Coordinates of C-alpha atoms in Angstrom, one line a residue:
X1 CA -39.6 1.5 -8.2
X2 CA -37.0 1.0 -5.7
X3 CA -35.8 4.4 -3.9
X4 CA -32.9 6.1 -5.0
X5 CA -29.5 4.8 -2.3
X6 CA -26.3 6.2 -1.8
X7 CA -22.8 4.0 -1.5
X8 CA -20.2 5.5 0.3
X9 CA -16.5 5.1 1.3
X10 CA -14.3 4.9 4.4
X11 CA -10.4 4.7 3.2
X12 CA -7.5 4.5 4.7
X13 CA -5.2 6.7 3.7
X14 CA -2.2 4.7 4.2
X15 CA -3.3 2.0 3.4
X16 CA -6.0 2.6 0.6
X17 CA -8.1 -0.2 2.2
X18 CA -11.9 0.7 1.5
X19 CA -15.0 -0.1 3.8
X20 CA -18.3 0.0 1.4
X21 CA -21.4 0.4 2.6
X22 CA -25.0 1.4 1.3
X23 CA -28.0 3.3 2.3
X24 CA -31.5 4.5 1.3
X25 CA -31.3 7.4 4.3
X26 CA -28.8 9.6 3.1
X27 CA -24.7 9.2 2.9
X28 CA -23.9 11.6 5.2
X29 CA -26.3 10.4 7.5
X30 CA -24.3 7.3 7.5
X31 CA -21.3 8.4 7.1
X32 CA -21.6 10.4 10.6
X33 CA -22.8 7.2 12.1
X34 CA -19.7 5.6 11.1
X35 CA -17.7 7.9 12.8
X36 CA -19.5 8.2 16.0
X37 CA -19.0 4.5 15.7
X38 CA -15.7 4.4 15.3
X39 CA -14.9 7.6 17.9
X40 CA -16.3 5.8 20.5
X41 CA -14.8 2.6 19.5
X42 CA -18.4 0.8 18.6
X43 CA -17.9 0.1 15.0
X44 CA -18.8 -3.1 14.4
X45 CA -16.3 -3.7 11.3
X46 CA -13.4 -5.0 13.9
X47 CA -10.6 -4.5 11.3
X48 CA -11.8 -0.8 10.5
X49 CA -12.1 -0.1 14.1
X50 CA -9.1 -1.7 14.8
X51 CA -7.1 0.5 12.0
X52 CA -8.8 3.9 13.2
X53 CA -8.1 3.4 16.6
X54 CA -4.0 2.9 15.4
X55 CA -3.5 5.5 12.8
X56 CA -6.5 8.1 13.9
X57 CA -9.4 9.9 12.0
X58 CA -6.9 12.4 10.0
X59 CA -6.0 9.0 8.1
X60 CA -9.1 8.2 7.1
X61 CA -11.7 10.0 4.2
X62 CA -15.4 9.7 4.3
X63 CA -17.4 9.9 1.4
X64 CA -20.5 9.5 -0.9
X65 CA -18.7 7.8 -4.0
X66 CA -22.4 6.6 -5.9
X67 CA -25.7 7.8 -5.9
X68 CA -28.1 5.3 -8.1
X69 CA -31.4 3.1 -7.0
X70 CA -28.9 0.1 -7.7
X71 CA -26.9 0.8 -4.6
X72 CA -27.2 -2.7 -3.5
X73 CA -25.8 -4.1 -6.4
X74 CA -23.3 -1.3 -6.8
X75 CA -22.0 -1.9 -2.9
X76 CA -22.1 -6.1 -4.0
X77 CA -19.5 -5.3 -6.5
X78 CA -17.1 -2.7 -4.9
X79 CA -17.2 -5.4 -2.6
X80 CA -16.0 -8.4 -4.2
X81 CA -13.4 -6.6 -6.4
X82 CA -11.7 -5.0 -3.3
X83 CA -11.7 -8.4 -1.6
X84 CA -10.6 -10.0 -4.7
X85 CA -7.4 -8.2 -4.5
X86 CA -7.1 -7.8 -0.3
X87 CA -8.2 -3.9 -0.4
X88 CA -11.5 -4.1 1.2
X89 CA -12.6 -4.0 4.7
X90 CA -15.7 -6.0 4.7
X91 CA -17.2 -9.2 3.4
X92 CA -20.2 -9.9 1.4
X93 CA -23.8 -10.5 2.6
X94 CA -24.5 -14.2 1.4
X95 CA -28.6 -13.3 0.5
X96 CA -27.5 -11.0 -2.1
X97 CA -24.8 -13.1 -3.2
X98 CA -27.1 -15.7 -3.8
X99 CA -29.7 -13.9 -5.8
X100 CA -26.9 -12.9 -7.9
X101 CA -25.7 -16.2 -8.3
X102 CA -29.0 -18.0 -9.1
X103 CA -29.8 -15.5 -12.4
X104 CA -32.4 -13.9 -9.8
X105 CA -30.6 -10.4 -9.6
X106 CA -29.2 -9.2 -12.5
X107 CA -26.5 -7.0 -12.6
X108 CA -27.2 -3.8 -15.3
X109 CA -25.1 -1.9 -17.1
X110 CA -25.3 1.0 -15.1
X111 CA -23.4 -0.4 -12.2
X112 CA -20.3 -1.2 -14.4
X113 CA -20.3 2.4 -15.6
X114 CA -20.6 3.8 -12.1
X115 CA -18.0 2.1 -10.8
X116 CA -15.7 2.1 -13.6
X117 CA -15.9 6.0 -12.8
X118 CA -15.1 5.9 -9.3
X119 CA -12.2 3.4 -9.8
X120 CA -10.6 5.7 -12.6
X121 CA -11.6 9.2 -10.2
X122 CA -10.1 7.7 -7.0
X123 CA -7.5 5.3 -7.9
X124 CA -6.3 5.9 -11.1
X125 CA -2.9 6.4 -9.7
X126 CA -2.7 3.2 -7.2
X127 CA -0.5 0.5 -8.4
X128 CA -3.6 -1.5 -8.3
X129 CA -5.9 1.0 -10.5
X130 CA -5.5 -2.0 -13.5
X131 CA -6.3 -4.8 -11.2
X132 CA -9.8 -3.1 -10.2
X133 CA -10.4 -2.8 -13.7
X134 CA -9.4 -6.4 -14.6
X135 CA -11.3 -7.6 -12.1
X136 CA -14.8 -4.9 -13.0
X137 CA -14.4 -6.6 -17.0
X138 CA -13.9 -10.0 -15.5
X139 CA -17.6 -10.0 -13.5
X140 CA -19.1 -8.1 -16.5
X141 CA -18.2 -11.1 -19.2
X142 CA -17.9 -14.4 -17.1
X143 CA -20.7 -13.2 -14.3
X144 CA -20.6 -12.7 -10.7
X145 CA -18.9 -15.1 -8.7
X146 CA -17.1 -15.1 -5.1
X147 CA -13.6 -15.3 -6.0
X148 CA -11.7 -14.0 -3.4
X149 CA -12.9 -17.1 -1.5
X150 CA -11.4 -19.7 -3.8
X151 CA -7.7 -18.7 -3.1
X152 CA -6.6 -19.9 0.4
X153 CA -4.6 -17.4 2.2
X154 CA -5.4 -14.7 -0.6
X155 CA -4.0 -11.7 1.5
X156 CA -0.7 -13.1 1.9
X157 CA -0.8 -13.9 -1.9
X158 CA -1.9 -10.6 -2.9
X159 CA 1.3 -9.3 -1.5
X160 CA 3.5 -12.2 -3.0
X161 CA 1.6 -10.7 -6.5
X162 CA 2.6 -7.0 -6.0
X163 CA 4.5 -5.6 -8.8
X164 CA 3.6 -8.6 -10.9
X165 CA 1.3 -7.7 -14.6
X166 CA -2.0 -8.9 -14.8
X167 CA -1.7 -11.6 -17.0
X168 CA 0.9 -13.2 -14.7
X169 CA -1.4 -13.0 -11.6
X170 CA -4.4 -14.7 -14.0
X171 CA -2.3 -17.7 -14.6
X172 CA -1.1 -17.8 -11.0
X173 CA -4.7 -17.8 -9.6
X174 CA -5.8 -20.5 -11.8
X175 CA -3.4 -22.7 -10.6
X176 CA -3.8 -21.4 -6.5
X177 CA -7.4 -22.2 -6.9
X178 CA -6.4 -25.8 -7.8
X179 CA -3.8 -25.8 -5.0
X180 CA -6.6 -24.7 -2.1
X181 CA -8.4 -27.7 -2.4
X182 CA -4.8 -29.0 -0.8
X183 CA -4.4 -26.5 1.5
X184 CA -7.5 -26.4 2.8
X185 CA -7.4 -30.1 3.6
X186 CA -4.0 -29.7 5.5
X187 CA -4.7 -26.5 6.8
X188 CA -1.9 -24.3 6.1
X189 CA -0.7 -22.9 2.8
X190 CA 1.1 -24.0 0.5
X191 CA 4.5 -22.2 1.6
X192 CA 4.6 -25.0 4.9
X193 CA 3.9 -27.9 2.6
X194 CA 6.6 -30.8 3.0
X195 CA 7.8 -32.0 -0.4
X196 CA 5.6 -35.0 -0.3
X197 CA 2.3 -32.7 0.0
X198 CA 3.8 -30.7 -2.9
X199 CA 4.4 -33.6 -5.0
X200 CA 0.4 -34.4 -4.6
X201 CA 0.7 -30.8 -6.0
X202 CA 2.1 -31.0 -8.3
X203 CA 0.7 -34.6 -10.0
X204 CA -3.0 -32.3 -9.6
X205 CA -2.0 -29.7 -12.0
X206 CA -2.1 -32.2 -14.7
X207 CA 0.5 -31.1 -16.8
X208 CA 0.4 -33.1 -20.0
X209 CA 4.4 -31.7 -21.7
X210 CA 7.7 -31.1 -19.4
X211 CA 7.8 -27.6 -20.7
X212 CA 4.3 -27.2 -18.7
X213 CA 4.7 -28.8 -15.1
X214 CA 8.3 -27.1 -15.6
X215 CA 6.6 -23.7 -15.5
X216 CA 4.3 -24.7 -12.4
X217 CA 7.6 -25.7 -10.7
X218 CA 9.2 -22.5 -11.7
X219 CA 6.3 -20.5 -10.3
X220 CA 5.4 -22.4 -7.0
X221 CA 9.3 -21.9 -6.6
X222 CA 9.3 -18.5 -6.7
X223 CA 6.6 -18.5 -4.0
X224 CA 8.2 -20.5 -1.6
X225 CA 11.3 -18.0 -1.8
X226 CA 9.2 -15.4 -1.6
X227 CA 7.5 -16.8 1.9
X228 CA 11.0 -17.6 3.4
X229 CA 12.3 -14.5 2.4
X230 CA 9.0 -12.9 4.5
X231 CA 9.7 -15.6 7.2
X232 CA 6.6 -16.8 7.4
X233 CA 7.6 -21.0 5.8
X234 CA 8.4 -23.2 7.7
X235 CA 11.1 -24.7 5.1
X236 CA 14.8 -24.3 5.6
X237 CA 15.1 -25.2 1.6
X238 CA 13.1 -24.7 -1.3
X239 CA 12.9 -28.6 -2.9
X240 CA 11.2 -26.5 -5.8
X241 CA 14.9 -26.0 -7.4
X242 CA 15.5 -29.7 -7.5
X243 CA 12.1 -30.5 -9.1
X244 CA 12.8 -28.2 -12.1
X245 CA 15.2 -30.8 -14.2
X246 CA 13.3 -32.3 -16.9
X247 CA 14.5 -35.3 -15.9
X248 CA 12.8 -35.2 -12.3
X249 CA 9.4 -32.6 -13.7
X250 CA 8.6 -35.2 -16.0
X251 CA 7.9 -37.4 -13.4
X252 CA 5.1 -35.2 -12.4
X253 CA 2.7 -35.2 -16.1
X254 CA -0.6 -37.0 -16.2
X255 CA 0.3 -39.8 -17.7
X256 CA 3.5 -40.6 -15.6
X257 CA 3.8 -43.6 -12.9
X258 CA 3.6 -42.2 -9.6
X259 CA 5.9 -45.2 -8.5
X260 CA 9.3 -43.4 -8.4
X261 CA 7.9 -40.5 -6.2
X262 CA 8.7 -42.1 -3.3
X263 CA 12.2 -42.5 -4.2
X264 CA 12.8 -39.2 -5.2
X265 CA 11.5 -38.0 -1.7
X266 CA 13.8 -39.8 0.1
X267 CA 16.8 -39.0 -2.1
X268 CA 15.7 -35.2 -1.6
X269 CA 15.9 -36.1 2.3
X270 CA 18.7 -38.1 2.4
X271 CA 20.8 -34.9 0.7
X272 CA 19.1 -32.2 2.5
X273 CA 20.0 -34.1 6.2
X274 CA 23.6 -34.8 4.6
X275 CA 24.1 -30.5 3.6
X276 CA 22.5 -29.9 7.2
X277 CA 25.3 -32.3 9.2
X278 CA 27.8 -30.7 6.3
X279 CA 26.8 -26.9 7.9
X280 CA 27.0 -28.4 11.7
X281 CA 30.5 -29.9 10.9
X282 CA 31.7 -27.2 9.6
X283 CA 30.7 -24.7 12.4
X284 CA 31.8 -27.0 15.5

């Protein structure tokens, strides 16, 4: 029978970003290794290290959060559903992954209860408490998989999703785990994409009715603003609000020729260079 283990905690308080970890010696045993670690700038987490050294040790709590003989599994979880949603420190270990994966490691129901328990003790008033939770239900019915992998640039999204519900970020990851494939090809996300890269876009989502690639549009729209607003696109304009006409979506469904796309690029080009000249002439 495997030996009763201990998961602990490392927050920061400022930011509520969460190192896990697990051990079969003794939380507080490896707790106070953490922070002889970390006081003498050893830790081997370089973002934790890198945060304590900024903000200091009064920012940060240390703490046994589990005690259970399925403290591997237990740490497996916290881990994923922290990355999932850019709140955790550290990454998974692929071995335990894997057994997971494969049907050789089962998950029981005792780790969902555990850390159901700690989510609702020690961040039931986060704005992300319902996320954890969404995220806890959506490995108990669909299975463990490595999610927070499958979104390119997921931290920067995470912010783009604060203050959005739940069932808006669902859709929205859906359709940015079609969009990676794209992004990870051109390296860079989606926010720097020229319109012709987002046209490829947008003919992937195969959208079968206006009303659909319409809502995609409206979406990847919203995004864009969102990234120039942050300053981190490249774009000077967001093509997104000339793609929205039904007239110029429709182009865009499965079953549409792909023949006028070129036209509609350089007619987009053609009137962004023409407003740009418009601006110059008008400050000279």
């Amino acid at each position: 029978m495997e030996n009763v283990g201990a998961v602990y905690a490392i927050t920061n308080r400022l930011t509520d970003r969460v190192y896990f970890g697990e051990t079969t010696r003794g939380g507080d045993l490896r707790l106070h290794e953490h922070r002889s670690g970390l006081e003498n700038k050893r830790e081997r987490n370089k973002s934790l290290q890198r945060d304590y050294s900024e903000v200091g040790a009064e920012n940060f709590t240390f703490e046994t959060i589990i005690e259970t003989n399925e403290h591997v599994l237990c740490e497996l979880v916290l881990i994923e559903i922290f990355s999932r949603i850019g709140m955790g420190y550290r990454q998974r270990r692929g071995n335990q992954i894997q057994k997971v994966l494969s049907g050789e490691g089962k998950i029981p129901e005792e780790v969902y209860q555990k850390i159901e328990a700690y989510i609702n003790q020690r961040h039931d008033k986060s704005d992300y408490h319902s996320m954890l939770l969404c995220e806890l239900k959506d490995i108990k019915e669909n299975g463990f998989q490595c999610k927070s992998e499958d979104i390119y640039n997921r931290k920067f999204k995470n912010l783009f999703w604060n203050g959005y519900s739940s069932s808006t970020r669902r859709v929205d990851e859906c359709r940015f785990k079609k969009v990676a494939i794209f992004e990870k090809q051109e390296k860079k996300d989606l926010y720097d994409f020229t319109l012709e890269e987002a046209e490829k876009v947008l003919y992937s989502l195969g959208a079968k009715r206006v009303r659909s690639i319409q809502n995609h549009i409206s979406r990847l729209r919203i995004y864009l603003n969102f990234a120039m607003n942050q300053g981190v696109s490249k774009n000077e304009t967001n093509y997104y609000d000339y793609l929205s006409k039904s007239e110029i979506a429709s182009k865009y469904l499965k079953t549409t020729d792909r023949s006028n796309s070129k036209t509609f690029c350089n007619h987009f080009n053609e009137k962004t260079t023409n407003n740009n000249e418009s601006k110059d002439s008008i400050k000279q």
